[in-house]
Coordinates of C-alpha atoms in Angstrom, one line a residue:
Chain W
X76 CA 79.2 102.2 148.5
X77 CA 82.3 100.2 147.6
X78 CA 83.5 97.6 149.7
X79 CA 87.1 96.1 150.2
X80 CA 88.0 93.0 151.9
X81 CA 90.8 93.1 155.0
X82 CA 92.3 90.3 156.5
X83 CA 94.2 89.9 159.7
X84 CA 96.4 87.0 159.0
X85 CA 97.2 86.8 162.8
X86 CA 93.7 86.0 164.2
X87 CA 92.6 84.5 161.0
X88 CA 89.5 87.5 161.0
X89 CA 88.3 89.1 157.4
X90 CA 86.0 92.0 157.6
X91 CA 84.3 93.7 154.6
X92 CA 84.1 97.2 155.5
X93 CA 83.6 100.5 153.3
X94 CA 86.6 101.9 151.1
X95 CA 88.1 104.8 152.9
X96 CA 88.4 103.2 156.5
X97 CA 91.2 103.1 158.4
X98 CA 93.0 99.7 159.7
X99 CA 93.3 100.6 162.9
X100 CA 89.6 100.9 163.0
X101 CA 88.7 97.4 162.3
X102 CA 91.9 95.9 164.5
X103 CA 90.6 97.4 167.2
X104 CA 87.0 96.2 166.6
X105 CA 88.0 92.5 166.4
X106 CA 91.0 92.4 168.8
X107 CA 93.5 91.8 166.4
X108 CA 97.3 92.2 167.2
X109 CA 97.8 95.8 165.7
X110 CA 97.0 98.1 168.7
X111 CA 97.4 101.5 169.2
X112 CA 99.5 104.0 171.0
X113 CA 98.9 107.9 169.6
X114 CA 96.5 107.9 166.8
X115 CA 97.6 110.2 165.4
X116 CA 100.8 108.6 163.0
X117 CA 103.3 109.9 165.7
X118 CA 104.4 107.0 168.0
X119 CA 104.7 104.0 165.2
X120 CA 102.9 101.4 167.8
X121 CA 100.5 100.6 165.1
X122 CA 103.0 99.7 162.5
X123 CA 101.8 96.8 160.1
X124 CA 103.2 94.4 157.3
X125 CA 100.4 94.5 154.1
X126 CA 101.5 90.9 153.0
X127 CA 98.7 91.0 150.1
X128 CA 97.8 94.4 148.9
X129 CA 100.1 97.0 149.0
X130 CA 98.7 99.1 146.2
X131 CA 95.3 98.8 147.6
X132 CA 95.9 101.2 150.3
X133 CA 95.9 105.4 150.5
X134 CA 99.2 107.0 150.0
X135 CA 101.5 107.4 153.0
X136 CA 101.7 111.1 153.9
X137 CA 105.0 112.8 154.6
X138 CA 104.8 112.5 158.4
X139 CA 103.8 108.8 158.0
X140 CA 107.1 108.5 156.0
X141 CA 108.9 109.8 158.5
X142 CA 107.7 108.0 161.1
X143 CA 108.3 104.7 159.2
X144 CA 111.7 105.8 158.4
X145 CA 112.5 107.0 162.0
X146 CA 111.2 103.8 163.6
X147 CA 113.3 101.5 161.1
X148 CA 110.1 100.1 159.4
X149 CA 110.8 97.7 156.9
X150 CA 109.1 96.4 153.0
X151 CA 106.0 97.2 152.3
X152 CA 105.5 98.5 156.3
X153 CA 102.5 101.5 157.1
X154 CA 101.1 102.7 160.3
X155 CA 97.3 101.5 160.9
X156 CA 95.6 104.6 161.7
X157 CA 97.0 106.6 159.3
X158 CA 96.5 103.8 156.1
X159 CA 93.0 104.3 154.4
X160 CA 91.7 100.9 152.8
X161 CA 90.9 101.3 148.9
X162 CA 90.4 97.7 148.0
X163 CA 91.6 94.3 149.4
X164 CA 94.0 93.3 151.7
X165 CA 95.9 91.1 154.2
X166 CA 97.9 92.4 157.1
X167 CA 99.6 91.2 160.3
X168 CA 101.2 93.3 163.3
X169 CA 104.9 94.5 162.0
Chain R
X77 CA 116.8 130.6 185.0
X78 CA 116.0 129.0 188.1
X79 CA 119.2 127.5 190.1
X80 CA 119.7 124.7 192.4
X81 CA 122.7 124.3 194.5
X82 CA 124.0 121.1 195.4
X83 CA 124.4 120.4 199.0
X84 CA 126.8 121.7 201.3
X85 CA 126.7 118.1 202.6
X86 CA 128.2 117.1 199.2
X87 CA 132.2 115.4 199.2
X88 CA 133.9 116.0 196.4
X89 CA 137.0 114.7 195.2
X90 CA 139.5 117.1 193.1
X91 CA 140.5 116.6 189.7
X92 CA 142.9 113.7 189.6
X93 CA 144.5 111.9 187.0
X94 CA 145.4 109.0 189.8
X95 CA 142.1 107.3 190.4
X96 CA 144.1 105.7 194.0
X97 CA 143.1 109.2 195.8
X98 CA 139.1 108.2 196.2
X99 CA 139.0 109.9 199.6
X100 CA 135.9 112.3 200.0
X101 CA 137.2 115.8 199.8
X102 CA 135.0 118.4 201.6
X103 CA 137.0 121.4 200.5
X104 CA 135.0 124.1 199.3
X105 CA 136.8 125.2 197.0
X106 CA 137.1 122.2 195.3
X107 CA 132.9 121.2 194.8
X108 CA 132.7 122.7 191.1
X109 CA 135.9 121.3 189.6
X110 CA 135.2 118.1 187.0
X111 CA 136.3 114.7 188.4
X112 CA 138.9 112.5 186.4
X113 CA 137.5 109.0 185.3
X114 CA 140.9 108.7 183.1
X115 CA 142.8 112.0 182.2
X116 CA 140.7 111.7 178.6
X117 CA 137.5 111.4 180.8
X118 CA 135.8 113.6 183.4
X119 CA 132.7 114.0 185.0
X120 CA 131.2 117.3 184.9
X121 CA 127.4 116.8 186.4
X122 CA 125.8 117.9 189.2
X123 CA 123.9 116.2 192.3
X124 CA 120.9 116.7 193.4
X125 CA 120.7 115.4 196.9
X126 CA 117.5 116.5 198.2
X127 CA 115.3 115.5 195.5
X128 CA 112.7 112.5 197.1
X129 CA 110.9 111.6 194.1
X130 CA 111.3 111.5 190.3
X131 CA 109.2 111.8 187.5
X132 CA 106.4 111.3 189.3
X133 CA 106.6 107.7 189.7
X134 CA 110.1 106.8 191.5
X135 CA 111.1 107.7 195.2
X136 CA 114.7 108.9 195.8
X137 CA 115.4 108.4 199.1
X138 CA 118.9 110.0 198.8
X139 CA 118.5 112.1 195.6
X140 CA 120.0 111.8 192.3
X141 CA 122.9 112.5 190.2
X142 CA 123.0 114.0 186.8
X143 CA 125.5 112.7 185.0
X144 CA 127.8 114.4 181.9
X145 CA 130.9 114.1 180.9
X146 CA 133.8 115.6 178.9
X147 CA 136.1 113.4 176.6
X148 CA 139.4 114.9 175.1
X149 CA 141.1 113.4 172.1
X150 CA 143.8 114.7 170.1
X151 CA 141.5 116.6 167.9
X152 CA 139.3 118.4 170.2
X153 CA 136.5 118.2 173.0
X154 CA 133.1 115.8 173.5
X155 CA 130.7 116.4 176.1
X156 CA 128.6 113.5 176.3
X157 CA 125.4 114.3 177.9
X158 CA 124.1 117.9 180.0
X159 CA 121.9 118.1 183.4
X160 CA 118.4 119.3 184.5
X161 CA 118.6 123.0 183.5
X162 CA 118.4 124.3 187.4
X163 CA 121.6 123.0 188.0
X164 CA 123.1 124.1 184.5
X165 CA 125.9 126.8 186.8
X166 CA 127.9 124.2 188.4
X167 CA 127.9 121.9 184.9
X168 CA 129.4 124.7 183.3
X169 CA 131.5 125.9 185.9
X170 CA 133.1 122.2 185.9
X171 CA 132.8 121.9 182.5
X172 CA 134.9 125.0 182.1
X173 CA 137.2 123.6 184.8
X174 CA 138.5 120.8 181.8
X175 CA 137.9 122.6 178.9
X176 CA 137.2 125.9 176.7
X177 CA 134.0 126.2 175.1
X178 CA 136.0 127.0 172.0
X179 CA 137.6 123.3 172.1
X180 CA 134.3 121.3 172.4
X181 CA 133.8 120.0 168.4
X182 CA 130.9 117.3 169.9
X183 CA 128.1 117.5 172.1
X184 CA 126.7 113.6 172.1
X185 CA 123.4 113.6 173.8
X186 CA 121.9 109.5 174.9
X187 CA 118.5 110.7 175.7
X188 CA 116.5 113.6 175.7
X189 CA 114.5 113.8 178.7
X190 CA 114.8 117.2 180.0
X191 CA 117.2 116.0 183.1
X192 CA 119.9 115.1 180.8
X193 CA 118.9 118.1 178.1
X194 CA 118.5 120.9 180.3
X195 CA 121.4 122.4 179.6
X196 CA 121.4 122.0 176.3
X197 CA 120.6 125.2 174.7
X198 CA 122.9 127.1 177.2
X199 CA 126.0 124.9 176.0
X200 CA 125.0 125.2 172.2
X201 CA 125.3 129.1 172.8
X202 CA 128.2 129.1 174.3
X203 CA 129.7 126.4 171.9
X204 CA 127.9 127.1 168.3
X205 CA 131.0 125.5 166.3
X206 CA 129.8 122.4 168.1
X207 CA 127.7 119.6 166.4
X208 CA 125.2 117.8 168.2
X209 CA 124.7 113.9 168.1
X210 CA 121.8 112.4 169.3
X211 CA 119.7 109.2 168.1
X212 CA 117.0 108.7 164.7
X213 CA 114.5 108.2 167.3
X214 CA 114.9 111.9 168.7
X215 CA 115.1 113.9 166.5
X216 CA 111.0 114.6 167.0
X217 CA 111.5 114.7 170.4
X218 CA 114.1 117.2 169.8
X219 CA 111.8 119.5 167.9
X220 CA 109.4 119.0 170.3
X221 CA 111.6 119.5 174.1
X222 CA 112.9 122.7 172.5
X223 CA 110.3 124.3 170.7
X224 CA 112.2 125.6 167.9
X225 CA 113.8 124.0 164.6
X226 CA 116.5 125.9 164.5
X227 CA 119.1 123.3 166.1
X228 CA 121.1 121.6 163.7
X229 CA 122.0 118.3 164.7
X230 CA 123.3 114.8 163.2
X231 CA 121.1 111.4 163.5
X232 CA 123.2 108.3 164.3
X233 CA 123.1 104.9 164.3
X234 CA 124.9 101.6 165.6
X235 CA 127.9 101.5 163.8
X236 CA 128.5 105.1 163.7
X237 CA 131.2 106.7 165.4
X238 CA 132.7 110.3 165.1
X239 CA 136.5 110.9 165.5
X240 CA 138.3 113.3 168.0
X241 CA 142.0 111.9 166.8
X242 CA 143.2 109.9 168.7
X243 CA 140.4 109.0 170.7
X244 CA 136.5 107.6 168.8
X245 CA 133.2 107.7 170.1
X246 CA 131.0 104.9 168.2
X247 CA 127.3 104.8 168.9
X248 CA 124.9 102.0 169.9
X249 CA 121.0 102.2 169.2
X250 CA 119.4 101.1 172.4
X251 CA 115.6 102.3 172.0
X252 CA 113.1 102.4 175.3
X253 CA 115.8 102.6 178.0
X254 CA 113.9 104.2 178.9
X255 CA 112.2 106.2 176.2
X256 CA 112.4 105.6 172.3
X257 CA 115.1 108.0 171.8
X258 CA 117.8 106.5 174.0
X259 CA 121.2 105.2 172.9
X260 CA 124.8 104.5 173.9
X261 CA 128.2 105.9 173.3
X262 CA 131.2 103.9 173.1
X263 CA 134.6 105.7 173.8
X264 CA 136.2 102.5 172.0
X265 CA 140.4 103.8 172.8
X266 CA 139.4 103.8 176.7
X267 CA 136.5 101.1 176.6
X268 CA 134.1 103.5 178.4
X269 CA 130.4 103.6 177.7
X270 CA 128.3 106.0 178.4
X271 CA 125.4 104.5 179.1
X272 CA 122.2 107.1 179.3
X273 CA 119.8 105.7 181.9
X274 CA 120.6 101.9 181.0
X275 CA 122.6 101.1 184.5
X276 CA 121.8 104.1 186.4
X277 CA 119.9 104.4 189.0
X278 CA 118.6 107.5 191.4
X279 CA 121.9 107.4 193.9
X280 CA 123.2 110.4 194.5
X281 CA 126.8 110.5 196.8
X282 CA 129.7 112.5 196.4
X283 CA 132.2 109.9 195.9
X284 CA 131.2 109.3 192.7
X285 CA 132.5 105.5 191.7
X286 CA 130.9 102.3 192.4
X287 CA 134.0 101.0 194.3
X288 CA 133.6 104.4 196.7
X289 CA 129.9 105.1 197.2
X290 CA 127.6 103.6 200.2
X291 CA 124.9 100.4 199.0
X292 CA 123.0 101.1 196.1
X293 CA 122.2 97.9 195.0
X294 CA 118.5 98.4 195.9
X295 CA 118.6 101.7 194.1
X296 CA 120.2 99.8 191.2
X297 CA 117.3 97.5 190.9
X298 CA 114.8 99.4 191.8
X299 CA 115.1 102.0 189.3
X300 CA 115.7 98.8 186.7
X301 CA 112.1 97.8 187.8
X302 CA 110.3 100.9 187.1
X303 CA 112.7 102.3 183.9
X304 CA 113.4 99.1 182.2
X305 CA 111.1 96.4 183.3
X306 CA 108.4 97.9 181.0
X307 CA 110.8 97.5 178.1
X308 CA 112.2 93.8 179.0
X309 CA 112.7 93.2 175.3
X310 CA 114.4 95.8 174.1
X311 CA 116.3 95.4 177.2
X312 CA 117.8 92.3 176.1
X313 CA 118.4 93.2 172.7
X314 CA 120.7 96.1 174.0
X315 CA 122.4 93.4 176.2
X316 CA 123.4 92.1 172.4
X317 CA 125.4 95.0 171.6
X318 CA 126.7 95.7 174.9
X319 CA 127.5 92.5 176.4
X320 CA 130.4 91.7 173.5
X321 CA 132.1 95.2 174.9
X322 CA 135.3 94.6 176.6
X323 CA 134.1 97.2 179.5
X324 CA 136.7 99.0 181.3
X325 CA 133.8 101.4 182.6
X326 CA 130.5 102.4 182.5
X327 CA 129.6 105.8 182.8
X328 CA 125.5 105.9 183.2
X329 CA 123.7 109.0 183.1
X330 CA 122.2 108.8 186.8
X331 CA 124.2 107.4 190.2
X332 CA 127.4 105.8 190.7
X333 CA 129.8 105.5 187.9
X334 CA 130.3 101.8 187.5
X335 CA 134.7 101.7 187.4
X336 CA 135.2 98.2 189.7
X337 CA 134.2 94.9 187.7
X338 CA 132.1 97.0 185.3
X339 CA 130.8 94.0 183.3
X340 CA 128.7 92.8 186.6
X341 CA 126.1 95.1 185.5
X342 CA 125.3 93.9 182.5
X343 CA 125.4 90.1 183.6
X344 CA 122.9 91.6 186.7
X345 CA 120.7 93.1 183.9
X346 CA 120.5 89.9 181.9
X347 CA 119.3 88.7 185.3
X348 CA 116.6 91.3 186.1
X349 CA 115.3 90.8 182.4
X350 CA 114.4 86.9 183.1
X351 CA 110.8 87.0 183.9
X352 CA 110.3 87.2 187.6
X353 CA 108.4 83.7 187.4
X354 CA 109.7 81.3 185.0
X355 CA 106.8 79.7 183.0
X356 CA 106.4 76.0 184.0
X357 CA 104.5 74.9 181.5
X358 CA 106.3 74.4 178.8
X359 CA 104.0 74.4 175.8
X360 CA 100.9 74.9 176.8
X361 CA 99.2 78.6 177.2
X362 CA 98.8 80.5 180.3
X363 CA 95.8 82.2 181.2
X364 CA 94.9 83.9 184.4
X365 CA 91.2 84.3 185.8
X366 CA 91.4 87.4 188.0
X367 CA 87.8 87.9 189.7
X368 CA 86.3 89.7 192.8
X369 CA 82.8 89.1 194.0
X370 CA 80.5 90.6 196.3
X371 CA 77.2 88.2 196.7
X372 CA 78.9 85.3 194.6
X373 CA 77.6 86.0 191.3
X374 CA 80.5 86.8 189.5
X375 CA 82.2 84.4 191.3
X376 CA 80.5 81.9 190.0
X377 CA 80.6 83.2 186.2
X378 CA 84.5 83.0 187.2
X379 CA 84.3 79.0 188.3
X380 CA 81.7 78.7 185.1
X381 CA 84.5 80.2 182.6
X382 CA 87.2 78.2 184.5
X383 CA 85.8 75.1 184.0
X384 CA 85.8 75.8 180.4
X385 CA 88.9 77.2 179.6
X386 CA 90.4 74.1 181.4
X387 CA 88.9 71.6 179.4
X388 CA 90.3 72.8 176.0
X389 CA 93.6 70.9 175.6
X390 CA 97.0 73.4 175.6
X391 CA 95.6 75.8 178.2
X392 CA 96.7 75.9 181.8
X393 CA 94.2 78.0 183.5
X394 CA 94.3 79.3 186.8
X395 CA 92.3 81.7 189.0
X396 CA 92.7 84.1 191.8
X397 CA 90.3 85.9 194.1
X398 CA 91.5 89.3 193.9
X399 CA 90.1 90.0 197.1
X400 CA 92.8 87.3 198.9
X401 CA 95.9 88.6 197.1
X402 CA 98.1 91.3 197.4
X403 CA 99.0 93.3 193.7
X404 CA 102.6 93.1 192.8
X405 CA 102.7 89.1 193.1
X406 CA 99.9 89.0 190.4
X407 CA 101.5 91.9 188.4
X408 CA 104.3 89.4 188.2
X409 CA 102.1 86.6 186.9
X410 CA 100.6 88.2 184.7
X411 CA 104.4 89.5 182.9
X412 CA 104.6 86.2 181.6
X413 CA 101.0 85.2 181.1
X414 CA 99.4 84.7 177.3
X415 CA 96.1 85.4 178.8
X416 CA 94.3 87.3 181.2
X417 CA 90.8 87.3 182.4
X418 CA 89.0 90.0 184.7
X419 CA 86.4 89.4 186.8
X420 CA 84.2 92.2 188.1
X421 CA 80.8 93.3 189.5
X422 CA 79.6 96.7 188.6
X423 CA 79.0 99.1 192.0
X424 CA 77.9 102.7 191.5
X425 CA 78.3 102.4 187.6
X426 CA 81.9 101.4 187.9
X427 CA 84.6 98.3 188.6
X428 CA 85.3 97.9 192.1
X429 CA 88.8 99.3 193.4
X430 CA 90.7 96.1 193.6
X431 CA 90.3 95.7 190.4
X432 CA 91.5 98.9 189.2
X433 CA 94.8 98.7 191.8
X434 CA 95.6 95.6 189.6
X435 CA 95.1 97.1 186.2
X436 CA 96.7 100.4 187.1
X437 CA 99.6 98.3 188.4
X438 CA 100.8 96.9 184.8
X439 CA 102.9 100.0 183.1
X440 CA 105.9 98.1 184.5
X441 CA 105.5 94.6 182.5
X442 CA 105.3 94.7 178.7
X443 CA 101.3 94.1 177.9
X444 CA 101.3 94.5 174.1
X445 CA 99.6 91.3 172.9
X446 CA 98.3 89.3 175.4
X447 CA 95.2 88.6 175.0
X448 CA 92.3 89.7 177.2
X449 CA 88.5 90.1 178.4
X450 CA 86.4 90.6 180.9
X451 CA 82.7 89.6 182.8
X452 CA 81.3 90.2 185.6
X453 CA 77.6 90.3 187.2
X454 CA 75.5 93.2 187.7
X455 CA 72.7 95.1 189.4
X456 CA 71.4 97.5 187.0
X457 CA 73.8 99.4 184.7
X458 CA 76.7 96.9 184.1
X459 CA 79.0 99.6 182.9
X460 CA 82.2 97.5 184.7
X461 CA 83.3 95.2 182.0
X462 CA 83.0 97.9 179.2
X463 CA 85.3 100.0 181.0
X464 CA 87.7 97.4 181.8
X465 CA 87.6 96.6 178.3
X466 CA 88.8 99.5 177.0
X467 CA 91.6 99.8 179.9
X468 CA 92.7 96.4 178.7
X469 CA 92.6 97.9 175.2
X470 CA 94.8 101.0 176.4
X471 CA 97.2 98.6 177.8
X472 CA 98.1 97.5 174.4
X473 CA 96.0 94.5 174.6
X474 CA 93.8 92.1 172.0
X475 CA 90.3 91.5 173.4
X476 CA 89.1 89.7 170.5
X477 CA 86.3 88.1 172.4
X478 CA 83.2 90.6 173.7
X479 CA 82.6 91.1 177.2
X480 CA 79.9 89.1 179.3
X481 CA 77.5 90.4 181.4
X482 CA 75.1 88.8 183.5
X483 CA 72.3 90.4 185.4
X484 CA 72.6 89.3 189.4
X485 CA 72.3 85.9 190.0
X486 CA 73.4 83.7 186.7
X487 CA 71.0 80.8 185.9
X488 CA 71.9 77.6 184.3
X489 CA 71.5 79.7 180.7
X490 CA 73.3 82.1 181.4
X491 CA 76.2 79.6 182.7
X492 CA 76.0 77.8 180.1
X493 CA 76.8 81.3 178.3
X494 CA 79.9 81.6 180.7
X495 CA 81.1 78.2 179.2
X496 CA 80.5 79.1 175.5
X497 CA 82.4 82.5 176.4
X498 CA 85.4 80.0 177.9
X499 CA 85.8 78.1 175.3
X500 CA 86.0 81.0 172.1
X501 CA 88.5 82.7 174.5
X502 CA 90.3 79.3 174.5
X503 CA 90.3 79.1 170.8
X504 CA 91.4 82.6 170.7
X505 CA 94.5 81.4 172.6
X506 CA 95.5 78.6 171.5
X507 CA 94.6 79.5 167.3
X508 CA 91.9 77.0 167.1
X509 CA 89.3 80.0 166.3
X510 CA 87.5 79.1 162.9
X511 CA 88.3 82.1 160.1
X512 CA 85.9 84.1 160.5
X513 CA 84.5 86.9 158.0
X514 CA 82.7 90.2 159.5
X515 CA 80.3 92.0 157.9
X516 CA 81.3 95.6 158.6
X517 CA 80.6 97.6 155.1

């Protein structure tokens, strides 16, 4: 199974996990800062900044893009539970 | 539709253009007419008197009002705002005491929640040349109060405004007071703003005006502590577009209409968004030990932990006895705390109440972020600091460090265990934690 490498540059934690995971998944695992409200891409408490990676992640859907655009998100901005890891990358809460 | 009539008991004043007449009128005839702020600006909501508590969470010892209003300019008719849809007859009936439906070219709405967008649909009907204003935030919210997409409507923004000719309504982006969607609306020729729920309050009395009404300066500030206090942050950044305003008026969407020395209220609000206890300690990192023990055994995991947390330089720990305190005191701690740390047995496979009165005690203080865990002793199942963890988790906190158990009575291992857990908390706090890798593929 590939792997990918994501980092939490605010705890200073990097977990290897499978490809195809969600972020929100491993934050909440070791207690990083992105936390959840919804789930379910609707509230935008889980927004993150990818500081290293940004092509290494699934494609934001149309209601993610809305969401990001409603909530003012800025560069290179997606919500954690809805962002699928497909290789490495380093994130912090937005 | 369901209606609601306001009280008989209700004083109303008559249409005036000369604000000097505030005397209470209690003519009948007179209770559905609009009420002049300026002769560009009247009020056209409706009071609900006998309403004792709101949304669930708030008592209203005297009611509430909902607040709407109509603004005329040169070019046509805004109404800013509607009212809870059972009392939808007497906002029409005063807002067809100022205006024709065929004049109003804006309807501005500041929040969505169904007491100030009852009405909505009803006025859209009646006034389909109309186009409706409301906030990016809620236009999801929208979709989803009114269950079909056929509304049209027009996001805005700060720095937006709309023209009526000679008079301009410009809008201010205020999210979470109190929900995402909420914003302002600046009549800039008359230096009015209409406020939504950001300095209301659940007052409801007939006279209307701030400089008229009986005391509600406990209403005031309760209803800031339940609405706002959860949002403190965004709280003050809407104190940075408001405070520059040169108010004449503020025109919230619930109690008195804020006329005499209007820019009090935002000074008061700057106030109430301090932090109830001013951190004394400067530098250093807060955390709080909040425990409860029944034969001592947690108790002494709590001293154990203590002791640790307080020997790693930048933390100032302290504990509490939950059992010796009452909550809102520690809710008020923990609002500007970095840290907290719970404390609880397990009894019939679950924490013990005090511990729960505390944790379901926090909605009204912003939690996001702080960092958290949890231990406790047990008898024979230890679900307690699981469940606490994932509460903590719910309230938007980090719990980087896992939860310690202990079975009954800790030994000197197992306290030594209670120090090692101190310390990686410590770390956690103060960003001395090694980086760490996980193996999770």
């Amino acid at each position: 199974m590939a792997k990918a490498k994501v980092t939490f540059l605010d705890i200073g934690v990097t977990v290897m996990v499978p490809v195809g995971t969600r972020v929100i998944e491993l934050s909440e695992k070791v207690g990083a800062g992105l936390i959840y409200g919804c789930r379910e891409g609707d509230c935008g408490t889980c927004m993150m900044k990818v500081e290293e990676g940004w092509n290494n992640l699934s494609e934001p859907s149309v209601v993610e893009e809305k969401v990001l655009r409603e909530n003012m998100a800025g560069k290179h901005c997606r919500l954690a539970c809805q962002a699928q890891i497909l290789g490495d990358i380093v994130v912090r809460p937005a | 539709m369901h209606t609601v009539r306001e009280s008989s008991l209700c004083h109303f004043r008559a249409v005036t253009v000369n604000d000097a007449a505030l005397q209470p009128v209690t003519a009948p005839g007179l209770q559905d007419k609009a009420v002049a702020l300026s002769d560009r600006v009247h009020w056209i909501g409706a009071l609900d008197p006998t309403l004792r508590s709101f949304d669930i969470i708030l008592k209203t010892a005297n009611g509430t009002s909902y607040n709407a209003y109509v603004v005329r300019g040169s070019e046509g008719v805004a109404v800013i705002d509607t009212v809870k849809e059972g009392f939808s007859d007497v906002f029409f009936q005063r807002l067809e005491s100022v205006t024709d439906y065929s004049e109003i070219k804006y309807i501005v709405l500041n929040h969505l929640e169904p007491d100030h967008s009852g009405a909505l649909p009803e006025l859209m009907r009646r006034a389909p040349q109309a186009r409706l204003f409301i906030s990016q935030r809620a236009q999801t919210m929208l979709k989803a109060l009114l269950k079909h997409d056929a509304f049209e409507f027009t996001p805005v923004m700060t720095g937006d405004s709309i023209s009526l000719g000679d008079r301009t309504l410009s809008f201010l982006h205020t999210p979470y007071l109190h929900w995402p969607d909420t914003q302002c609306t600046w009549l800039v020729e008359e230096r009015v703003l209409f406020s939504g729920d950001v300095f209301g309050c659940h007052y409801c009395d007939a006279r209307l005006f701030n400089d008229s009404v009986g005391d509600f300066r406990f209403s005031f500030e309760y209803y800031y502590a339940h609405i706002m206090r959860p949002f403190r942050e965004f709280v003050v950044q809407a104190l940075e577009l408001i405070e520059p305003l040169d108010l004449h008026c503020i025109a919230p969407a619930h109690g008195p209409i804020l006329r005499d020395r209007p820019k009090q209220y935002p000074a008061h609000y700057r106030r109430l968004s301090s932090p109830m206890l001013h951190s004394e300690t400067g530098h250093e990192k807060t955390l709080l030990i909040f425990y409860i023990s029944a034969y001592g055994s947690t108790a002494r995991m709590a001293e154990a932990v203590y002791a640790a947390v307080s020997e790693v330089e930048g933390v100032r720990a302290s504990m509490y006895d939950l059992e010796g305190g009452e909550v809102a005191p520690f809710v008020d701690l923990i609002e500007e705390a970095d840290a907290i740390l719970i404390g609880t047995p397990t009894i019939n496979g679950d924490a013990v109440k005090p511990v729960w009165d505390l944790l379901s005690s926090l909605a009204v203080i912003p939690t996001r972020g702080k960092l958290a865990a949890v231990f406790g002793s047990y008898g024979w199942s230890g679900e307690a600091v699981r469940m606490v963890e994932e509460r903590l988790r719910g309230l938007k906190m980090r719990v980087p460090v896992e939860g310690l158990r202990i079975k009954l009575i800790p030994t000197s291992e197992e306290l030594a265990a209670c120090d090692k857990f101190g310390h990686a908390i410590a770390r956690e706090l103060t960003g001395m934690q090694e980086d760490r890798i996980v193996e999770m593929a």
